[in-house]
Every structure is written in C-alpha cells, then in structure tokens.
PDB file of C-alpha atoms in Angstrom:
ATOM      1  CA  MET A  25     131.073 132.062  -1.412  1.00  0.00           C
ATOM      2  CA  SER A  26     131.054 133.714   1.996  1.00  0.00           C
ATOM      3  CA  HIS A  27     127.769 131.995   2.732  1.00  0.00           C
ATOM      4  CA  ASP A  28     129.325 128.601   1.885  1.00  0.00           C
ATOM      5  CA  LYS A  29     132.288 129.343   4.153  1.00  0.00           C
ATOM      6  CA  GLU A  30     129.933 130.187   6.976  1.00  0.00           C
ATOM      7  CA  LYS A  31     128.099 126.889   6.446  1.00  0.00           C
ATOM      8  CA  LYS A  32     131.377 124.950   6.419  1.00  0.00           C
ATOM      9  CA  GLY A  33     132.544 126.750   9.527  1.00  0.00           C
ATOM     10  CA  SER A  34     129.275 126.010  11.258  1.00  0.00           C
ATOM     11  CA  SER A  35     129.556 122.346  10.248  1.00  0.00           C
ATOM     12  CA  SER A  36     133.100 122.082  11.624  1.00  0.00           C
ATOM     13  CA  GLU A  37     132.034 123.648  14.902  1.00  0.00           C
ATOM     14  CA  THR A  38     129.144 121.193  15.140  1.00  0.00           C
ATOM     15  CA  ASN A  39     131.442 118.194  14.515  1.00  0.00           C
ATOM     16  CA  ALA A  40     133.900 119.459  17.100  1.00  0.00           C
ATOM     17  CA  SER A  41     131.051 119.885  19.551  1.00  0.00           C
ATOM     18  CA  VAL A  42     129.875 116.322  18.940  1.00  0.00           C
ATOM     19  CA  ASN A  43     133.407 114.970  19.410  1.00  0.00           C
ATOM     20  CA  ASN A  44     133.788 116.878  22.650  1.00  0.00           C
ATOM     21  CA  ILE A  45     130.503 115.485  23.915  1.00  0.00           C
ATOM     22  CA  SER A  46     131.491 111.913  23.033  1.00  0.00           C
ATOM     23  CA  VAL A  47     134.791 112.332  24.879  1.00  0.00           C
ATOM     24  CA  THR A  48     133.238 114.073  27.861  1.00  0.00           C
ATOM     25  CA  ASN A  49     130.461 111.503  28.266  1.00  0.00           C
ATOM     26  CA  ARG A  50     132.737 108.480  28.440  1.00  0.00           C
ATOM     27  CA  GLN A  51     131.768 106.504  31.509  1.00  0.00           C
ATOM     28  CA  LEU A  52     133.645 103.425  32.677  1.00  0.00           C
ATOM     29  CA  ASN A  53     131.738 100.425  33.982  1.00  0.00           C
ATOM     30  CA  VAL A  54     133.900  99.766  37.049  1.00  0.00           C
ATOM     31  CA  ARG A  55     132.884  99.103  40.635  1.00  0.00           C
ATOM     32  CA  PRO A  56     134.996 100.493  43.508  1.00  0.00           C
ATOM     33  CA  PHE A  57     137.786  98.183  44.640  1.00  0.00           C
ATOM     34  CA  GLN A  58     137.072  96.189  47.812  1.00  0.00           C
ATOM     35  CA  ILE A  59     139.675  94.784  50.205  1.00  0.00           C
ATOM     36  CA  ASN A  60     139.276  91.166  51.358  1.00  0.00           C
ATOM     37  CA  GLU A  61     140.216  89.963  54.839  1.00  0.00           C
ATOM     38  CA  ASN A  62     142.445  87.365  53.184  1.00  0.00           C
ATOM     39  CA  ARG A  63     145.594  89.061  51.881  1.00  0.00           C
ATOM     40  CA  THR A  64     145.993  86.535  49.068  1.00  0.00           C
ATOM     41  CA  GLU A  65     142.412  87.136  47.925  1.00  0.00           C
ATOM     42  CA  THR A  66     142.997  90.886  48.068  1.00  0.00           C
ATOM     43  CA  ALA A  67     146.086  90.569  45.870  1.00  0.00           C
ATOM     44  CA  SER A  68     144.225  88.437  43.330  1.00  0.00           C
ATOM     45  CA  GLY A  69     141.244  90.805  43.403  1.00  0.00           C
ATOM     46  CA  TRP A  70     143.472  93.842  42.872  1.00  0.00           C
ATOM     47  CA  GLU A  71     145.130  92.297  39.799  1.00  0.00           C
ATOM     48  CA  LYS A  72     141.737  91.469  38.264  1.00  0.00           C
ATOM     49  CA  TRP A  73     140.316  94.920  39.075  1.00  0.00           C
ATOM     50  CA  LEU A  74     143.370  96.651  37.566  1.00  0.00           C
ATOM     51  CA  ARG A  75     143.180  94.556  34.374  1.00  0.00           C
ATOM     52  CA  ASN A  76     139.501  95.456  34.028  1.00  0.00           C
ATOM     53  CA  ILE A  77     139.921  99.219  34.334  1.00  0.00           C
ATOM     54  CA  GLU A  78     142.976  99.263  32.048  1.00  0.00           C
ATOM     55  CA  ARG A  79     140.989  97.324  29.441  1.00  0.00           C
ATOM     56  CA  GLN A  80     138.341 100.049  29.573  1.00  0.00           C
ATOM     57  CA  PHE A  81     140.989 102.770  29.351  1.00  0.00           C
ATOM     58  CA  ARG A  82     142.154 101.194  26.087  1.00  0.00           C
ATOM     59  CA  TYR A  83     138.623 100.731  24.755  1.00  0.00           C
ATOM     60  CA  PHE A  84     137.670 104.358  25.347  1.00  0.00           C
ATOM     61  CA  GLY A  85     141.018 105.623  24.062  1.00  0.00           C
ATOM     62  CA  ILE A  86     142.113 107.144  27.373  1.00  0.00           C
ATOM     63  CA  THR A  87     145.894 107.446  27.123  1.00  0.00           C
ATOM     64  CA  ASP A  88     146.796 110.621  29.013  1.00  0.00           C
ATOM     65  CA  PRO A  89     148.610 109.582  32.251  1.00  0.00           C
ATOM     66  CA  GLU A  90     146.934 112.277  34.372  1.00  0.00           C
ATOM     67  CA  MET A  91     143.463 111.282  33.110  1.00  0.00           C
ATOM     68  CA  LYS A  92     144.203 107.615  33.780  1.00  0.00           C
ATOM     69  CA  LYS A  93     145.448 108.438  37.271  1.00  0.00           C
ATOM     70  CA  ASP A  94     142.332 110.487  38.050  1.00  0.00           C
ATOM     71  CA  GLY A  95     140.112 107.757  36.592  1.00  0.00           C
ATOM     72  CA  LEU A  96     141.787 105.117  38.749  1.00  0.00           C
ATOM     73  CA  ILE A  97     141.268 107.189  41.901  1.00  0.00           C
ATOM     74  CA  ILE A  98     137.671 108.170  41.086  1.00  0.00           C
ATOM     75  CA  TYR A  99     136.480 104.714  40.074  1.00  0.00           C
ATOM     76  CA  GLY A 100     138.634 102.934  42.656  1.00  0.00           C
ATOM     77  CA  GLY A 101     136.621 104.469  45.457  1.00  0.00           C
ATOM     78  CA  GLN A 102     137.623 105.832  48.842  1.00  0.00           C
ATOM     79  CA  ILE A 103     140.139 103.042  49.512  1.00  0.00           C
ATOM     80  CA  ILE A 104     142.258 103.947  46.485  1.00  0.00           C
ATOM     81  CA  ALA A 105     141.881 107.675  47.127  1.00  0.00           C
ATOM     82  CA  ASP A 106     143.135 107.290  50.722  1.00  0.00           C
ATOM     83  CA  LEU A 107     146.076 105.117  49.664  1.00  0.00           C
ATOM     84  CA  GLU A 108     147.082 107.622  46.994  1.00  0.00           C
ATOM     85  CA  ASP A 109     147.350 110.263  49.728  1.00  0.00           C
ATOM     86  CA  THR A 110     149.080 108.141  52.391  1.00  0.00           C
ATOM     87  CA  LEU A 111     151.474 105.803  50.549  1.00  0.00           C
ATOM     88  CA  LEU A 112     155.038 106.982  50.021  1.00  0.00           C
ATOM     89  CA  ASP A 113     155.824 108.496  46.641  1.00  0.00           C
ATOM     90  CA  ALA A 114     158.095 106.704  44.207  1.00  0.00           C
ATOM     91  CA  THR A 115     161.821 107.386  44.418  1.00  0.00           C
ATOM     92  CA  GLY A 116     164.864 106.832  42.200  1.00  0.00           C
ATOM     93  CA  ASP A 117     164.153 105.434  38.742  1.00  0.00           C
ATOM     94  CA  GLU A 118     160.490 104.931  39.640  1.00  0.00           C
ATOM     95  CA  ALA A 119     160.091 108.695  40.132  1.00  0.00           C
ATOM     96  CA  ALA A 120     160.913 109.190  36.448  1.00  0.00           C
ATOM     97  CA  GLU A 121     157.742 107.356  35.428  1.00  0.00           C
ATOM     98  CA  ASP A 122     154.555 109.239  34.517  1.00  0.00           C
ATOM     99  CA  ALA A 123     151.897 110.025  37.128  1.00  0.00           C
ATOM    100  CA  TYR A 124     149.757 106.975  36.357  1.00  0.00           C
ATOM    101  CA  ALA A 125     152.685 104.528  36.387  1.00  0.00           C
ATOM    102  CA  GLN A 126     153.903 105.920  39.738  1.00  0.00           C
ATOM    103  CA  LEU A 127     150.465 105.384  41.280  1.00  0.00           C
ATOM    104  CA  ILE A 128     150.339 101.803  39.994  1.00  0.00           C
ATOM    105  CA  ILE A 129     153.798 101.111  41.456  1.00  0.00           C
ATOM    106  CA  LYS A 130     152.673 102.394  44.865  1.00  0.00           C
ATOM    107  CA  LEU A 131     149.460 100.374  44.852  1.00  0.00           C
ATOM    108  CA  ASN A 132     151.152  97.194  43.625  1.00  0.00           C
ATOM    109  CA  LYS A 133     153.691  97.406  46.444  1.00  0.00           C
ATOM    110  CA  HIS A 134     150.828  97.753  48.911  1.00  0.00           C
ATOM    111  CA  PHE A 135     148.468  95.062  47.601  1.00  0.00           C
ATOM    112  CA  LEU A 136     150.766  92.435  46.094  1.00  0.00           C
ATOM    113  CA  PRO A 137     152.895  90.240  48.359  1.00  0.00           C
ATOM    114  CA  LYS A 138     156.545  89.810  47.550  1.00  0.00           C
ATOM    115  CA  LYS A 139     157.053  86.991  45.079  1.00  0.00           C
ATOM    116  CA  ASN A 140     158.480  83.785  46.507  1.00  0.00           C
ATOM    117  CA  LYS A 141     160.171  82.251  43.483  1.00  0.00           C
ATOM    118  CA  ASP A 142     161.035  78.940  45.154  1.00  0.00           C
ATOM    119  CA  PHE A 143     157.511  78.267  46.394  1.00  0.00           C
ATOM    120  CA  ALA A 144     156.012  79.319  43.050  1.00  0.00           C
ATOM    121  CA  ARG A 145     158.267  76.852  41.232  1.00  0.00           C
ATOM    122  CA  PHE A 146     157.245  74.143  43.678  1.00  0.00           C
ATOM    123  CA  GLN A 147     153.584  74.851  42.841  1.00  0.00           C
ATOM    124  CA  PHE A 148     154.402  74.934  39.136  1.00  0.00           C
ATOM    125  CA  GLY A 149     156.106  71.538  39.245  1.00  0.00           C
ATOM    126  CA  ASN A 150     153.108  69.922  40.949  1.00  0.00           C
ATOM    127  CA  LEU A 151     150.468  71.162  38.524  1.00  0.00           C
ATOM    128  CA  LYS A 152     148.578  68.401  36.686  1.00  0.00           C
ATOM    129  CA  GLN A 153     145.780  68.469  34.138  1.00  0.00           C
ATOM    130  CA  ASN A 154     142.384  67.393  35.484  1.00  0.00           C
ATOM    131  CA  HIS A 155     140.588  64.592  33.653  1.00  0.00           C
ATOM    132  CA  SER A 156     137.746  66.767  32.314  1.00  0.00           C
ATOM    133  CA  GLU A 157     139.878  69.920  31.840  1.00  0.00           C
ATOM    134  CA  SER A 158     140.691  71.180  28.347  1.00  0.00           C
ATOM    135  CA  LEU A 159     144.351  71.773  27.548  1.00  0.00           C
ATOM    136  CA  VAL A 160     143.708  75.479  26.914  1.00  0.00           C
ATOM    137  CA  ARG A 161     142.162  75.893  30.377  1.00  0.00           C
ATOM    138  CA  TYR A 162     145.018  73.918  31.912  1.00  0.00           C
ATOM    139  CA  TYR A 163     147.502  76.168  30.102  1.00  0.00           C
ATOM    140  CA  THR A 164     145.807  79.210  31.666  1.00  0.00           C
ATOM    141  CA  ARG A 165     146.359  77.766  35.154  1.00  0.00           C
ATOM    142  CA  ILE A 166     149.997  77.009  34.399  1.00  0.00           C
ATOM    143  CA  ARG A 167     150.610  80.488  33.002  1.00  0.00           C
ATOM    144  CA  GLU A 168     149.270  82.189  36.153  1.00  0.00           C
ATOM    145  CA  ILE A 169     151.750  80.288  38.340  1.00  0.00           C
ATOM    146  CA  ALA A 170     154.587  80.682  35.829  1.00  0.00           C
ATOM    147  CA  LYS A 171     154.372  84.476  36.142  1.00  0.00           C
ATOM    148  CA  LYS A 172     155.616  84.163  39.744  1.00  0.00           C
ATOM    149  CA  CYS A 173     158.489  81.781  38.921  1.00  0.00           C
ATOM    150  CA  SER A 174     160.893  84.233  37.223  1.00  0.00           C
ATOM    151  CA  PHE A 175     161.782  81.744  34.493  1.00  0.00           C
ATOM    152  CA  SER A 176     164.409  82.949  32.025  1.00  0.00           C
ATOM    153  CA  ASN A 177     162.220  81.515  29.239  1.00  0.00           C
ATOM    154  CA  GLU A 178     158.640  81.322  30.498  1.00  0.00           C
ATOM    155  CA  SER A 179     157.103  79.946  27.271  1.00  0.00           C
ATOM    156  CA  GLU A 180     159.690  77.163  27.098  1.00  0.00           C
ATOM    157  CA  ALA A 181     159.064  76.174  30.723  1.00  0.00           C
ATOM    158  CA  ILE A 182     155.292  76.082  30.159  1.00  0.00           C
ATOM    159  CA  ARG A 183     155.723  74.055  26.954  1.00  0.00           C
ATOM    160  CA  ASP A 184     157.896  71.440  28.656  1.00  0.00           C
ATOM    161  CA  HIS A 185     155.496  71.105  31.589  1.00  0.00           C
ATOM    162  CA  LEU A 186     152.482  70.776  29.277  1.00  0.00           C
ATOM    163  CA  ILE A 187     154.136  67.946  27.344  1.00  0.00           C
ATOM    164  CA  LYS A 188     155.037  66.165  30.577  1.00  0.00           C
ATOM    165  CA  THR A 189     151.635  66.432  32.301  1.00  0.00           C
ATOM    166  CA  MET A 190     148.949  66.627  29.573  1.00  0.00           C
ATOM    167  CA  THR A 191     146.368  63.814  29.454  1.00  0.00           C
ATOM    168  CA  ASN A 192     146.179  63.754  25.637  1.00  0.00           C
ATOM    169  CA  ASN A 193     148.859  61.239  24.664  1.00  0.00           C
ATOM    170  CA  VAL A 194     148.198  61.691  20.928  1.00  0.00           C
ATOM    171  CA  VAL A 195     149.101  65.386  21.055  1.00  0.00           C
ATOM    172  CA  ARG A 196     152.055  64.653  23.343  1.00  0.00           C
ATOM    173  CA  ILE A 197     153.595  62.209  20.844  1.00  0.00           C
ATOM    174  CA  LYS A 198     153.132  64.655  17.959  1.00  0.00           C
ATOM    175  CA  ALA A 199     154.644  67.518  19.986  1.00  0.00           C
ATOM    176  CA  ILE A 200     157.746  65.490  20.872  1.00  0.00           C
ATOM    177  CA  ARG A 201     158.195  64.006  17.400  1.00  0.00           C
ATOM    178  CA  LYS A 202     157.749  67.304  15.546  1.00  0.00           C
ATOM    179  CA  ASN A 203     159.340  69.519  18.219  1.00  0.00           C
ATOM    180  CA  TRP A 204     156.294  71.795  18.305  1.00  0.00           C
ATOM    181  CA  THR A 205     156.244  75.243  19.863  1.00  0.00           C
ATOM    182  CA  LEU A 206     153.817  76.124  22.652  1.00  0.00           C
ATOM    183  CA  ASP A 207     151.404  77.767  20.203  1.00  0.00           C
ATOM    184  CA  GLN A 208     151.434  74.703  17.941  1.00  0.00           C
ATOM    185  CA  ILE A 209     150.655  72.414  20.872  1.00  0.00           C
ATOM    186  CA  LEU A 210     147.714  74.551  21.985  1.00  0.00           C
ATOM    187  CA  GLU A 211     146.367  74.799  18.435  1.00  0.00           C
ATOM    188  CA  GLU A 212     146.572  71.034  17.845  1.00  0.00           C
ATOM    189  CA  ALA A 213     145.052  70.242  21.264  1.00  0.00           C
ATOM    190  CA  GLU A 214     142.107  72.568  20.660  1.00  0.00           C
ATOM    191  CA  LEU A 215     141.500  71.026  17.223  1.00  0.00           C
ATOM    192  CA  ASP A 216     141.762  67.481  18.604  1.00  0.00           C
ATOM    193  CA  GLU A 217     139.350  68.169  21.481  1.00  0.00           C
ATOM    194  CA  GLU A 218     136.837  69.810  19.148  1.00  0.00           C
ATOM    195  CA  THR A 219     137.029  66.855  16.732  1.00  0.00           C
ATOM    196  CA  ARG A 220     136.498  64.348  19.553  1.00  0.00           C
ATOM    197  CA  THR A 221     133.437  66.264  20.766  1.00  0.00           C
ATOM    198  CA  GLN A 222     131.927  66.285  17.277  1.00  0.00           C
ATOM    199  CA  ALA A 223     132.649  62.560  16.832  1.00  0.00           C
ATOM    200  CA  LYS A 224     130.855  61.746  20.107  1.00  0.00           C
ATOM    201  CA  GLU A 225     127.791  63.710  19.016  1.00  0.00           C
ATOM    202  CA  MET A 226     127.747  61.843  15.702  1.00  0.00           C
ATOM    203  CA  GLU A 227     128.089  58.499  17.513  1.00  0.00           C
ATOM    204  CA  LYS A 228     125.128  59.321  19.773  1.00  0.00           C
ATOM    205  CA  LYS A 229     123.010  60.140  16.724  1.00  0.00           C
ATOM    206  CA  VAL A 230     123.983  56.895  14.954  1.00  0.00           C
ATOM    207  CA  ASN A 231     123.266  54.787  18.064  1.00  0.00           C
ATOM    208  CA  SER A 232     119.884  56.482  18.541  1.00  0.00           C
ATOM    209  CA  ASP A 233     118.877  55.890  14.919  1.00  0.00           C
ATOM    210  CA  GLU A 234     120.015  52.245  15.118  1.00  0.00           C
ATOM    211  CA  THR A 235     117.909  51.623  18.240  1.00  0.00           C
ATOM    212  CA  ILE A 236     114.802  53.051  16.582  1.00  0.00           C
ATOM    213  CA  LYS A 237     115.436  50.920  13.495  1.00  0.00           C
ATOM    214  CA  GLN A 238     115.782  47.732  15.572  1.00  0.00           C
ATOM    215  CA  VAL A 239     112.473  48.375  17.351  1.00  0.00           C
ATOM    216  CA  GLN A 240     110.705  49.003  14.064  1.00  0.00           C
ATOM    217  CA  ASN A 241     112.166  45.812  12.532  1.00  0.00           C
ATOM    218  CA  TYR A 242     111.110  43.763  15.563  1.00  0.00           C
ATOM    219  CA  GLN A 243     107.532  44.999  15.327  1.00  0.00           C
ATOM    220  CA  GLN A 244     107.389  44.284  11.600  1.00  0.00           C
ATOM    221  CA  GLN A 245     108.872  40.772  11.941  1.00  0.00           C
ATOM    222  CA  ARG A 246     106.592  39.474  14.739  1.00  0.00           C
ATOM    223  CA  PRO A 247     104.490  36.455  13.570  1.00  0.00           C
ATOM    224  CA  SER A 248     100.741  37.005  13.254  1.00  0.00           C
ATOM    225  CA  SER A 249     100.045  34.188  15.774  1.00  0.00           C
ATOM    226  CA  GLN A 250     101.988  36.095  18.482  1.00  0.00           C
ATOM    227  CA  ILE A 251     100.075  39.291  17.729  1.00  0.00           C
ATOM    228  CA  PHE A 252      96.771  37.326  17.936  1.00  0.00           C
ATOM    229  CA  ARG A 253      97.733  35.811  21.321  1.00  0.00           C
ATOM    230  CA  GLU A 254      98.646  39.252  22.702  1.00  0.00           C
ATOM    231  CA  GLN A 255      95.342  40.682  21.495  1.00  0.00           C
ATOM    232  CA  SER A 256      93.402  37.691  22.932  1.00  0.00           C
ATOM    233  CA  THR A 257      95.123  38.048  26.304  1.00  0.00           C
ATOM    234  CA  SER A 258      94.323  41.745  26.377  1.00  0.00           C
ATOM    235  CA  SER A 259      90.681  41.038  25.454  1.00  0.00           C
ATOM    236  CA  THR A 260      90.368  38.415  28.196  1.00  0.00           C
ATOM    237  CA  ARG A 261      91.683  40.830  30.808  1.00  0.00           C
ATOM    238  CA  GLU A 262      89.134  43.422  29.799  1.00  0.00           C
ATOM    239  CA  LYS A 263      86.189  40.915  29.912  1.00  0.00           C
ATOM    240  CA  THR A 264      84.000  41.359  33.016  1.00  0.00           C
ATOM    241  CA  THR A 265      83.021  38.532  35.380  1.00  0.00           C
ATOM    242  CA  ASN A 266      79.530  36.908  35.268  1.00  0.00           C
ATOM    243  CA  PRO A 267      76.793  38.459  37.470  1.00  0.00           C
ATOM    244  CA  CYS A 268      76.387  36.949  40.976  1.00  0.00           C
ATOM    245  CA  ASN A 269      73.158  34.911  41.398  1.00  0.00           C
ATOM    246  CA  CYS A 270      72.653  36.242  44.929  1.00  0.00           C
ATOM    247  CA  CYS A 271      73.150  40.000  44.614  1.00  0.00           C
ATOM    248  CA  GLY A 272      73.155  40.560  40.858  1.00  0.00           C
ATOM    249  CA  TYR A 273      76.440  42.554  40.844  1.00  0.00           C
ATOM    250  CA  ASP A 274      79.463  41.755  38.634  1.00  0.00           C
ATOM    251  CA  ARG A 275      81.826  40.279  41.222  1.00  0.00           C
ATOM    252  CA  ALA A 276      83.240  36.941  42.296  1.00  0.00           C
ATOM    253  CA  HIS A 277      80.937  34.670  44.333  1.00  0.00           C
ATOM    254  CA  LYS A 278      83.144  34.903  47.444  1.00  0.00           C
ATOM    255  CA  GLN A 279      82.916  38.714  47.372  1.00  0.00           C
ATOM    256  CA  CYS A 280      79.077  38.758  47.417  1.00  0.00           C
ATOM    257  CA  PRO A 281      77.770  40.895  50.321  1.00  0.00           C
ATOM    258  CA  ALA A 282      74.800  38.520  50.676  1.00  0.00           C
ATOM    259  CA  MET A 283      76.984  35.476  51.135  1.00  0.00           C
ATOM    260  CA  GLY A 284      76.022  33.563  54.346  1.00  0.00           C
ATOM    261  CA  SER A 285      72.892  35.661  54.962  1.00  0.00           C
ATOM    262  CA  LEU A 286      69.335  34.312  55.301  1.00  0.00           C
ATOM    263  CA  CYS A 287      66.782  35.391  52.742  1.00  0.00           C
ATOM    264  CA  ASN A 288      63.839  37.221  54.388  1.00  0.00           C
ATOM    265  CA  ALA A 289      61.659  37.054  51.302  1.00  0.00           C
TER     266      ALA A 289
END
C-alpha cells in the first residue's frame, strides 16, 4: 500500500510539474507597439494592438491583473514601459480599479483623442454602402463610427441607418414590413448575398454548357456539300505552283531569277 501511495504521490508531483511548465512557457505573439506620426493613425493602431494582446490574454487564460499589467509592459516595448513610468497615476474612482485597468486608463487617455460626438454623428449620417460591399462589411464600418457617437441605443441607430442606406432593396422591404431587429437584417442579408452568388455560378455553368451544345449541333448539321467545298478550298491552297520553264523552281513566272537574262548556253 505504501508503495502505491508513493507512486500516486510521484504521479501528482509530475502532473503539477507539467502544469507549471505549461503555464511558465506561455509566450504571446505580440510585436512592440509603434507610434505613428499621425495622431489619428496612432490612436487606431493602439486600439488594434490592445485588442490583440487582450485576445491572447484570454486565450492563454491570463486573468491576474498584475500579470496582465506586466505582460502589457513587457510586450508593449520601451514606449509603453516609459509611459507607465511617466504618466500620472489614476485618481478618484479610477484609483479603485485593479493595476491592469489603471494602466489601460492612463494609456487610453494618452493615445486616444477626446471623442467629438457631433462630428462622429455627422460622419455616421453620411455613411453609404458601396456598390460591391457586402452588408456585413458595411455594418462593420457603421459600427466603428457609431462607437464614437454616444447613442442612447446604438443597435437601434445602426439598424435604422442600415435600412435607409443599404443597396439591397429586397432585404430593406422585408425589414420594414416585418420590423426586423439588427441581427435579423444581417442574417437575411448574408443569406441573400450567398444565394445570389450561387445562382450566378449556376448561370455561368448553364450558359457555358449551352454554348458548347450549340457549336456541336452546328457542326453536326452542316450539309456535306459545304464540308466538301471547305476541304476542296483547303486542298487548293496547299497545292504547289507548276515548275518554272526557265529556272526549274516552283515559283510564279514573274518571280523567276532568270527572267530578262540572256542564255549563255
């Protein structure tokens, strides 16, 4: 029995060791953050970079605020490390947040410009769907601008704008008639676009098969006299000219090199 306990204990220690190794060897695939000369580009780049590293935090199960803070500084590079040291610490209610949240607040204040709600709503109102753009992709563009508009009901605002500006009139009519939600509109639009794409592929195949069939029917229905004339014409073209009496070569009389010369024989 004691021997079995020793084996079980050894097994538990081994499993714990393996788990520790798997946790210790986690390595994020994140490049250091780079600042752009354009402040708007820097803000957009920071949001994308932050989403990427937080996605990897979730994937690797990193939830401890201190570990996330250290990971952000280490993988963010020297720029983030310097800002963490120099930017003012959070105060008031923000100071009650955990270490990671406080760092994010500081960095967001530094990188992200203050939101201009009026200008964002102006941009939102002028958005239109491009001719070759899917409704899902168009929705993504609308959603990015809507985040800056401070709408009381963001989904409702996006839904209304989609109905007003979408190029698919079939989906628009259904959405108005059935009072669809935003999710229902997107689902129907995606299904409609996929069906149209499949129908076009089927139409191309049918047209291609019909063209081949017409050519085959034409060749089969040609009268034998026409085929004979075509063959005779081809045979005549291939027939060589008669030999020249002066030089003996197969060429026209006017092209004879001996034409106009005196015979010395």
